[in-house]
Amino acid sequence: MSTSVVVTGASGYIGKHVVKEFLDHGYAVRATVRSDAKEAELREAIGADGADRLSVVRLDLNSDEGWDAALEGVDALIHTASPFPLATPNDPDELIRPAVDGTLRALRAAEAAGVRRAVLTSSCVAIYNDELRDGQTILDETNWSPTRQPFTTPYDDSKTLAERAAWEHVGAAGTALSTVNPGVVLGEPLDDNFGSSLSLVEQLLGGEFPMLPDVNLPVVHVRDVAAMHRLALESDEAIGQRFPAVAGALSMVEMAEILNAEIPTSAAKVRRAPSFLIRLMARFNADMKSIAPRLGKSGAVSGANAERRLGMTFTSARDAVIESGRFLATRS
């Protein structure tokens, strides 16, 4: 059994929970961050429990420096790091290349250090842009999103191509890989530094959307995502498997209604935007362009592979929304 892991991207919203999950279950964790400030942030978020088993190193996805040393002497790589854009880049490769190259850099460093077990954080966007096959009623781990299409965003493509590159690489290198593919990740963060991960709930709470597009999203709780990384590492049955991390799908209107029912200060609007208007706006607006192809689709992706192989019982999508809303409401 693995007893020590490297967790990349450890100061991120998901990364912090992953570090805590492994520490809480007795692992030694070598966490990678980009700066001293990020180390301080991580240590404060994690707290005292397990702190004696946490070490932190500086690494950059875009540089080879330090990777070989960081992977030396550990049992497994947990690769959560990936670029996430604040705005859609004009050149998609500004996002795609760092995601693909960073994933391969981490895997190669693991192989050079003799580490032959890896768990990669991918995304449901690598699944849900696909179409249902004949006889298929819900998208699952067997589906792959097409890339570089008019209906895919640079972020979609970066996650899909990075995961594909990982599977192709380990097929030749012999590394035992599993991937965790989260939907929209919600739930209480470990500190106030959670980036843009809860921005959708924050914008809904603030009433920033006068109308909501007819879009359904696969939702998962952040603690479940963290648990899946550990369970995937601990299970031989998980090797070679993709694990969609999804508790269920919710429309944006349903999310707004949940927040209005459970959060007294919520100002979420619940009026649905006419789909023809979204499609019209997509001609001129990059955000609307990425939404338009998903109008009216179910958003459902099956989490059954994790339930079957990892024994997962997911926190409900509704509870993940409520917990996020309550956390954000206390900060306003």
CSV table of N, CA and C in Angstrom, one decimal, residues 7-20 31-34 38-39 41-42 45-46 80-82 84 185 188-197 222 226:
chain,number,residue,atom,x,y,z
A,7,VAL,N,1.4,15.7,-4.0
A,7,VAL,CA,0.1,16.3,-4.5
A,7,VAL,C,0.5,17.6,-5.2
A,8,THR,N,0.3,17.7,-6.5
A,8,THR,CA,0.6,18.9,-7.2
A,8,THR,C,-0.6,19.8,-7.1
A,9,GLY,N,-0.4,21.1,-7.3
A,9,GLY,CA,-1.5,22.1,-7.3
A,9,GLY,C,-2.1,22.1,-5.9
A,10,ALA,N,-1.3,22.0,-4.9
A,10,ALA,CA,-1.8,21.7,-3.5
A,10,ALA,C,-2.5,23.0,-2.9
A,11,SER,N,-2.2,24.2,-3.4
A,11,SER,CA,-2.9,25.3,-2.8
A,11,SER,C,-4.2,25.7,-3.5
A,12,GLY,N,-4.6,24.9,-4.5
A,12,GLY,CA,-5.9,25.2,-5.1
A,12,GLY,C,-7.1,24.7,-4.2
A,13,TYR,N,-8.3,25.1,-4.6
A,13,TYR,CA,-9.5,24.7,-3.9
A,13,TYR,C,-9.6,23.2,-3.7
A,14,ILE,N,-9.5,22.5,-4.9
A,14,ILE,CA,-9.5,21.0,-4.8
A,14,ILE,C,-8.2,20.5,-4.1
A,15,GLY,N,-7.1,21.0,-4.5
A,15,GLY,CA,-5.8,20.6,-4.0
A,15,GLY,C,-5.7,20.6,-2.5
A,16,LYS,N,-6.2,21.6,-1.8
A,16,LYS,CA,-6.2,21.6,-0.4
A,16,LYS,C,-7.0,20.5,0.3
A,17,HIS,N,-8.1,20.3,-0.3
A,17,HIS,CA,-9.0,19.2,0.2
A,17,HIS,C,-8.3,17.8,0.0
A,18,VAL,N,-7.6,17.7,-1.2
A,18,VAL,CA,-6.9,16.4,-1.5
A,18,VAL,C,-5.8,16.2,-0.5
A,19,VAL,N,-5.0,17.3,-0.2
A,19,VAL,CA,-3.9,17.1,0.8
A,19,VAL,C,-4.5,16.7,2.2
A,20,LYS,N,-5.6,17.4,2.6
A,20,LYS,CA,-6.2,17.1,3.9
A,20,LYS,C,-6.7,15.6,3.9
A,31,ALA,N,3.6,18.3,-0.8
A,31,ALA,CA,2.7,19.2,-1.6
A,31,ALA,C,3.6,20.1,-2.5
A,32,THR,N,3.1,20.4,-3.7
A,32,THR,CA,3.8,21.4,-4.5
A,32,THR,C,3.0,22.6,-4.7
A,33,VAL,N,3.7,23.8,-4.5
A,33,VAL,CA,3.1,25.1,-4.7
A,33,VAL,C,4.0,26.0,-5.5
A,34,ARG,N,3.5,27.2,-5.8
A,34,ARG,CA,4.4,28.0,-6.7
A,34,ARG,C,5.2,29.0,-5.9
A,38,LYS,N,2.0,30.8,-1.1
A,38,LYS,CA,1.1,29.7,-1.2
A,38,LYS,C,1.4,28.6,-0.2
A,39,GLU,N,2.6,28.4,0.2
A,39,GLU,CA,2.9,27.4,1.2
A,39,GLU,C,2.2,27.9,2.6
A,41,GLU,N,-0.3,29.8,2.9
A,41,GLU,CA,-1.7,29.7,2.8
A,41,GLU,C,-2.2,28.2,3.0
A,42,LEU,N,-1.4,27.3,2.4
A,42,LEU,CA,-1.8,25.9,2.5
A,42,LEU,C,-1.7,25.4,3.9
A,45,ALA,N,-4.5,26.6,6.0
A,45,ALA,CA,-5.8,26.0,5.7
A,45,ALA,C,-5.9,24.6,6.3
A,46,ILE,N,-4.7,23.8,6.2
A,46,ILE,CA,-4.7,22.5,6.7
A,46,ILE,C,-4.8,22.4,8.2
A,80,THR,N,-3.1,17.2,-9.4
A,80,THR,CA,-4.3,18.1,-9.5
A,80,THR,C,-4.1,19.4,-10.2
A,81,ALA,N,-2.8,19.7,-10.4
A,81,ALA,CA,-2.5,21.0,-11.0
A,81,ALA,C,-2.9,21.1,-12.4
A,82,SER,N,-3.5,22.3,-12.8
A,82,SER,CA,-3.8,22.5,-14.2
A,82,SER,C,-4.2,24.0,-14.3
A,84,PHE,N,-6.1,27.3,-15.0
A,84,PHE,CA,-7.6,27.7,-15.1
A,84,PHE,C,-7.7,29.1,-15.4
A,185,VAL,N,-17.5,21.7,-9.2
A,185,VAL,CA,-17.1,21.3,-7.8
A,185,VAL,C,-17.6,22.4,-6.9
A,188,GLU,N,-17.9,23.7,0.8
A,188,GLU,CA,-17.2,24.7,1.6
A,188,GLU,C,-15.7,24.5,1.4
A,189,PRO,N,-15.0,25.6,1.0
A,189,PRO,CA,-13.5,25.5,0.9
A,189,PRO,C,-12.9,25.5,2.3
A,190,LEU,N,-11.6,25.2,2.4
A,190,LEU,CA,-10.9,25.2,3.6
A,190,LEU,C,-10.4,26.5,4.1
A,191,ASP,N,-10.5,27.5,3.2
A,191,ASP,CA,-10.1,28.9,3.6
A,191,ASP,C,-10.8,29.8,2.7
A,192,ASP,N,-10.5,31.1,2.8
A,192,ASP,CA,-11.1,32.1,1.9
A,192,ASP,C,-10.4,32.2,0.5
A,193,ASN,N,-9.4,31.5,0.3
A,193,ASN,CA,-8.6,31.6,-1.0
A,193,ASN,C,-9.0,30.4,-1.9
A,194,PHE,N,-10.2,30.6,-2.5
A,194,PHE,CA,-10.7,29.5,-3.4
A,194,PHE,C,-10.8,29.9,-4.8
A,195,GLY,N,-10.2,31.0,-5.2
A,195,GLY,CA,-10.2,31.4,-6.6
A,195,GLY,C,-11.6,31.5,-7.2
A,196,SER,N,-11.8,31.0,-8.4
A,196,SER,CA,-13.0,31.2,-9.1
A,196,SER,C,-14.0,30.0,-9.0
A,197,SER,N,-13.6,29.0,-8.1
A,197,SER,CA,-14.3,27.8,-8.1
A,197,SER,C,-15.8,27.9,-7.7
A,222,VAL,N,-16.8,18.9,-3.1
A,222,VAL,CA,-15.3,18.9,-3.2
A,222,VAL,C,-14.7,17.9,-2.3
A,226,ALA,N,-12.0,14.8,-3.3
A,226,ALA,CA,-10.8,14.5,-2.6
A,226,ALA,C,-10.8,13.0,-2.2
